CSV table of C-alpha atoms in Angstrom, one decimal:
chain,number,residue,atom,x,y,z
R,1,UNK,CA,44.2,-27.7,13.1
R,2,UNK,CA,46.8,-30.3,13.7
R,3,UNK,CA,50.1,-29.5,12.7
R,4,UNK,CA,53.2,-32.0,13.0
R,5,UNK,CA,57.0,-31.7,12.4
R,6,UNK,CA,59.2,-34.4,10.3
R,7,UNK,CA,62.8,-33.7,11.5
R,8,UNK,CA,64.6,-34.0,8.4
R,9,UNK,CA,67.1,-37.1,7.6
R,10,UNK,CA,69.9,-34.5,7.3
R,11,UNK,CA,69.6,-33.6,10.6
R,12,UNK,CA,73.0,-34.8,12.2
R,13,UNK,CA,72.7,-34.5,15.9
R,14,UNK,CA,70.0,-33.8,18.4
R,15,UNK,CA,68.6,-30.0,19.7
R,16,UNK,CA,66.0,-29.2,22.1
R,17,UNK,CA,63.1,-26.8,20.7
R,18,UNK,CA,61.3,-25.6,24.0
R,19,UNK,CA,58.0,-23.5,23.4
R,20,UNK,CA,55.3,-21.5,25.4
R,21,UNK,CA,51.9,-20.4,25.4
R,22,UNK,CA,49.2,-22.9,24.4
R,23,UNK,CA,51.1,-25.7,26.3
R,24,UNK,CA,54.8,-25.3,27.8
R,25,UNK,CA,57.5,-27.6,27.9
R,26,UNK,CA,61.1,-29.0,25.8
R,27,UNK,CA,61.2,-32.2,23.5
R,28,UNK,CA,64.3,-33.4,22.2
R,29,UNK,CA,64.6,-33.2,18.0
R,30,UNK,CA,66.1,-36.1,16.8
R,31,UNK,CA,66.3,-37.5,13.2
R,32,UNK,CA,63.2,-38.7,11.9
R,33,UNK,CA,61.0,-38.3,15.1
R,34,UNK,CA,57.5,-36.3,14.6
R,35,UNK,CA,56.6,-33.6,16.8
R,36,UNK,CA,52.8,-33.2,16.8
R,37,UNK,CA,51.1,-29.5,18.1
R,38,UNK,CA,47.8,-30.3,18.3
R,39,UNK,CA,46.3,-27.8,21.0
R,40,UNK,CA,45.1,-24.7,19.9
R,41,UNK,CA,46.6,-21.0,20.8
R,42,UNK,CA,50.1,-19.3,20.0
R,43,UNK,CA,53.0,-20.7,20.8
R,44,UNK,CA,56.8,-19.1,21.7
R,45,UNK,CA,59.4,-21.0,20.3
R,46,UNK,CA,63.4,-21.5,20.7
R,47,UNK,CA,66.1,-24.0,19.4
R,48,UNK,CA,69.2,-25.1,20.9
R,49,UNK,CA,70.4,-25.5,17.6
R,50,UNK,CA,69.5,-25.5,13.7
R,51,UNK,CA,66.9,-27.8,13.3
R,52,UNK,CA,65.7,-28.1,10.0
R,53,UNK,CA,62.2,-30.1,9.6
R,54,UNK,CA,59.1,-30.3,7.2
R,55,UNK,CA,56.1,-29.4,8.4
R,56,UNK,CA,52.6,-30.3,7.9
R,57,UNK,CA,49.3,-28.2,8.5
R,58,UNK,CA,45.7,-27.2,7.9
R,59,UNK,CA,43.8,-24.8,8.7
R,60,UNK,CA,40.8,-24.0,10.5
R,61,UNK,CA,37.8,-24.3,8.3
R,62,UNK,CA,35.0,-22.1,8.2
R,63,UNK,CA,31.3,-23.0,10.0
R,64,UNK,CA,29.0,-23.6,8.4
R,65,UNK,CA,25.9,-21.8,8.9
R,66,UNK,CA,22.0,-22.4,9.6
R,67,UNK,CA,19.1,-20.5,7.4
R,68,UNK,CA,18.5,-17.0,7.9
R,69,UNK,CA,14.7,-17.2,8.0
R,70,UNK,CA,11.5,-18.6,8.0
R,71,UNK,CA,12.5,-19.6,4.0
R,72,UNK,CA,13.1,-23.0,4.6
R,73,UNK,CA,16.3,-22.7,2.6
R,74,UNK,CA,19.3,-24.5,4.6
R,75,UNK,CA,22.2,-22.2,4.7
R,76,UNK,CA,25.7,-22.9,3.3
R,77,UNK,CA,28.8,-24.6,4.0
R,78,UNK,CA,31.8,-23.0,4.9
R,79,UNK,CA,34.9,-23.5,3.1
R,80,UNK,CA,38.0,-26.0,4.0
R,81,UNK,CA,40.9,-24.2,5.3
R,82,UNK,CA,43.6,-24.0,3.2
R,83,UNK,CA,47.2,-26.5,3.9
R,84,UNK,CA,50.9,-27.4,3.2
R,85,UNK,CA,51.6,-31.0,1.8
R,86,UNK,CA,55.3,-29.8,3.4
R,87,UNK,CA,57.6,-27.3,4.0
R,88,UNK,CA,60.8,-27.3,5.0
R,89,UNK,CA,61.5,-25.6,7.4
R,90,UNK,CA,65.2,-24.1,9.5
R,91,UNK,CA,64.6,-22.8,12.9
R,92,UNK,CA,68.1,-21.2,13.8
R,93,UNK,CA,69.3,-20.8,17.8
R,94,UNK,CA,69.1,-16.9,19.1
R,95,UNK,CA,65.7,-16.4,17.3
R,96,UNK,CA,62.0,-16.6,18.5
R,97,UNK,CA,59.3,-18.0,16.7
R,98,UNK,CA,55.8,-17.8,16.6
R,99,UNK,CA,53.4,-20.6,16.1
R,100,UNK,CA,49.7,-20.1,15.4
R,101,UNK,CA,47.6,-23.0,16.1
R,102,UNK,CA,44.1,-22.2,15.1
R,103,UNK,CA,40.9,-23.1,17.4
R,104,UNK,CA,37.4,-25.1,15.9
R,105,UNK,CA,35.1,-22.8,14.9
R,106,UNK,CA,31.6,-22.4,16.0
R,107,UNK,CA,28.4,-22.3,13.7
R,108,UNK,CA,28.5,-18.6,11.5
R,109,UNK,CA,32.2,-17.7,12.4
R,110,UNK,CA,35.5,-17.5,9.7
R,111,UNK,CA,38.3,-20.5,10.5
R,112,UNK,CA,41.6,-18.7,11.5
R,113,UNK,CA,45.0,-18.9,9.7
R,114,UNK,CA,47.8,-21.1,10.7
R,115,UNK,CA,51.5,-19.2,10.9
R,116,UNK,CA,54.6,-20.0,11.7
R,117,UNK,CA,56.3,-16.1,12.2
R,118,UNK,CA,60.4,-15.7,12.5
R,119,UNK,CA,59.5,-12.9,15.5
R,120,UNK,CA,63.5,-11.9,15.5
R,121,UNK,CA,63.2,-11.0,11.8
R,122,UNK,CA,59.6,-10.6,11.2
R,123,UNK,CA,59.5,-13.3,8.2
R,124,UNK,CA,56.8,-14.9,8.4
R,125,UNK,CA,57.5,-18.6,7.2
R,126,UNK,CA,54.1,-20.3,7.1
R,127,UNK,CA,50.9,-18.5,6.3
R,128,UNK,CA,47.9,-20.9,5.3
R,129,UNK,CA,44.5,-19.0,5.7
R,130,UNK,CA,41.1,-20.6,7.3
R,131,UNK,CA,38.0,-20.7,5.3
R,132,UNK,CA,34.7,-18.4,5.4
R,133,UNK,CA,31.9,-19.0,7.3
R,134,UNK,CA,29.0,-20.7,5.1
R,135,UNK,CA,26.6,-18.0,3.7
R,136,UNK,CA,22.9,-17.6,5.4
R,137,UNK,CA,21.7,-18.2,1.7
R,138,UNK,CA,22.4,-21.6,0.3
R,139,UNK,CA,25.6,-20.7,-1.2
R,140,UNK,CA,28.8,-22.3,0.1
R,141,UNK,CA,31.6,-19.6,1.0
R,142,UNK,CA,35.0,-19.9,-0.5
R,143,UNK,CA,38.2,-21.8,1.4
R,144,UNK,CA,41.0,-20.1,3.0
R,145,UNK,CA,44.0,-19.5,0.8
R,146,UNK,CA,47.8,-20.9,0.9
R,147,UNK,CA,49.9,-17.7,0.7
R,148,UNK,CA,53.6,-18.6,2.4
R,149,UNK,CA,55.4,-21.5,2.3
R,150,UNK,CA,55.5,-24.5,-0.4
R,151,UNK,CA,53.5,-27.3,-1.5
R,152,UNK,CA,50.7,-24.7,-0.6
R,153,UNK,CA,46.9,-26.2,-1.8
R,154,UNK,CA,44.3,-23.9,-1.1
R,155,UNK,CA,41.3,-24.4,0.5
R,156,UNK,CA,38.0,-25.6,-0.7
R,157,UNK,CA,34.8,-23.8,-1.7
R,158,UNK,CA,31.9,-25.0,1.6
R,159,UNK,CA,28.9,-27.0,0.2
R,160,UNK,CA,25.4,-25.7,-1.1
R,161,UNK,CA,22.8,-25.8,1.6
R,162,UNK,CA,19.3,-27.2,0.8
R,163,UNK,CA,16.7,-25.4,-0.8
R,164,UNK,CA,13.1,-25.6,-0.1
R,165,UNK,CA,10.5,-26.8,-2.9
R,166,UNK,CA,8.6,-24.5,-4.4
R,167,UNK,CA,5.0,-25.2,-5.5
R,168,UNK,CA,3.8,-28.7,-6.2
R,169,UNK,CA,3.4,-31.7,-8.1
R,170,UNK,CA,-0.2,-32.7,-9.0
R,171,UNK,CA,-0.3,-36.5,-10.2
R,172,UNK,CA,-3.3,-37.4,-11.6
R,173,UNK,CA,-5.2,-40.0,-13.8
R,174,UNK,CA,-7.2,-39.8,-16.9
């Protein structure tokens, strides 16, 4: 649920991005700074200028979840969200943008999905999608998929919860 901006080398001169919602405020975009936007929520964003970065982000994973029932079965894992090694990334001046920082995820709920949205021009530009909730059996739910963007990886399958033993061993001598 961390995602951070690389400004790209190629980046010639300075812009301001300044963005709303989750937190509020301006930084100054320079060449080879990172730009981290770690809390949660939605974000607004504008550039002074073209600002061409590569971005890296996850998304929220799914809970995992605890047994059903008196069956002594441990329920699954939910699945990884899915990510972006990097993608590049131009935010141009005059447009809005929409950034989706998704929240931790309590025990039986989905993770979220991650976007980045061109709001002027309804492109979305990122869309990496959170995983499922673990299953109340022991089966492990599946992880979020990678569906816009590039060096897309998608998400993992959660881990098998325990199962309880069934009948008994009898160890004896004769």
């Amino acid at each position: 649920e961390v995602a951070d901006a690389d400004s790209a080398p190629a980046l010639a001169s300075t812009v301001t991005l300044t963005y709303s919602g989750a937190a509020s405020g301006s930084l100054t975009a320079t060449p080879g700074a990172l730009t981290y936007f770690t809390t949660t929520g939605t974000y607004t964003i504008t550039v002074s200028g073209p600002y061409t970065f590569l971005i890296r982000a996850i998304a929220a994973g799914g809970a995992g979840r605890p047994s059903s029932g008196p069956s002594g079965n441990g329920g699954g894992g939910g699945g990884s969200g899915s990510y972006t090694t990097g993608t590049n990334v131009t935010l141009i001046p005059g447009k809005t943008y929409t950034l989706v920082i998704p929240p931790a995820v309590t025990s039986g709920t989905n993770g979220a999905a991650l976007t980045l949205v061109n709001t002027t021009d309804t492109v979305t530009m990122i869309s990496l999608g959170g995983g499922l909730s673990g299953s109340a059996s022991v089966a492990g739910c599946v992880g979020g998929t990678a569906a816009t963007g590039s060096g897309l990886v998608n998400g993992q399958t959660g881990g098998t919860g325990s199962t309880e033993a069934v009948g008994g061993s009898t160890v004896g001598a004769s």
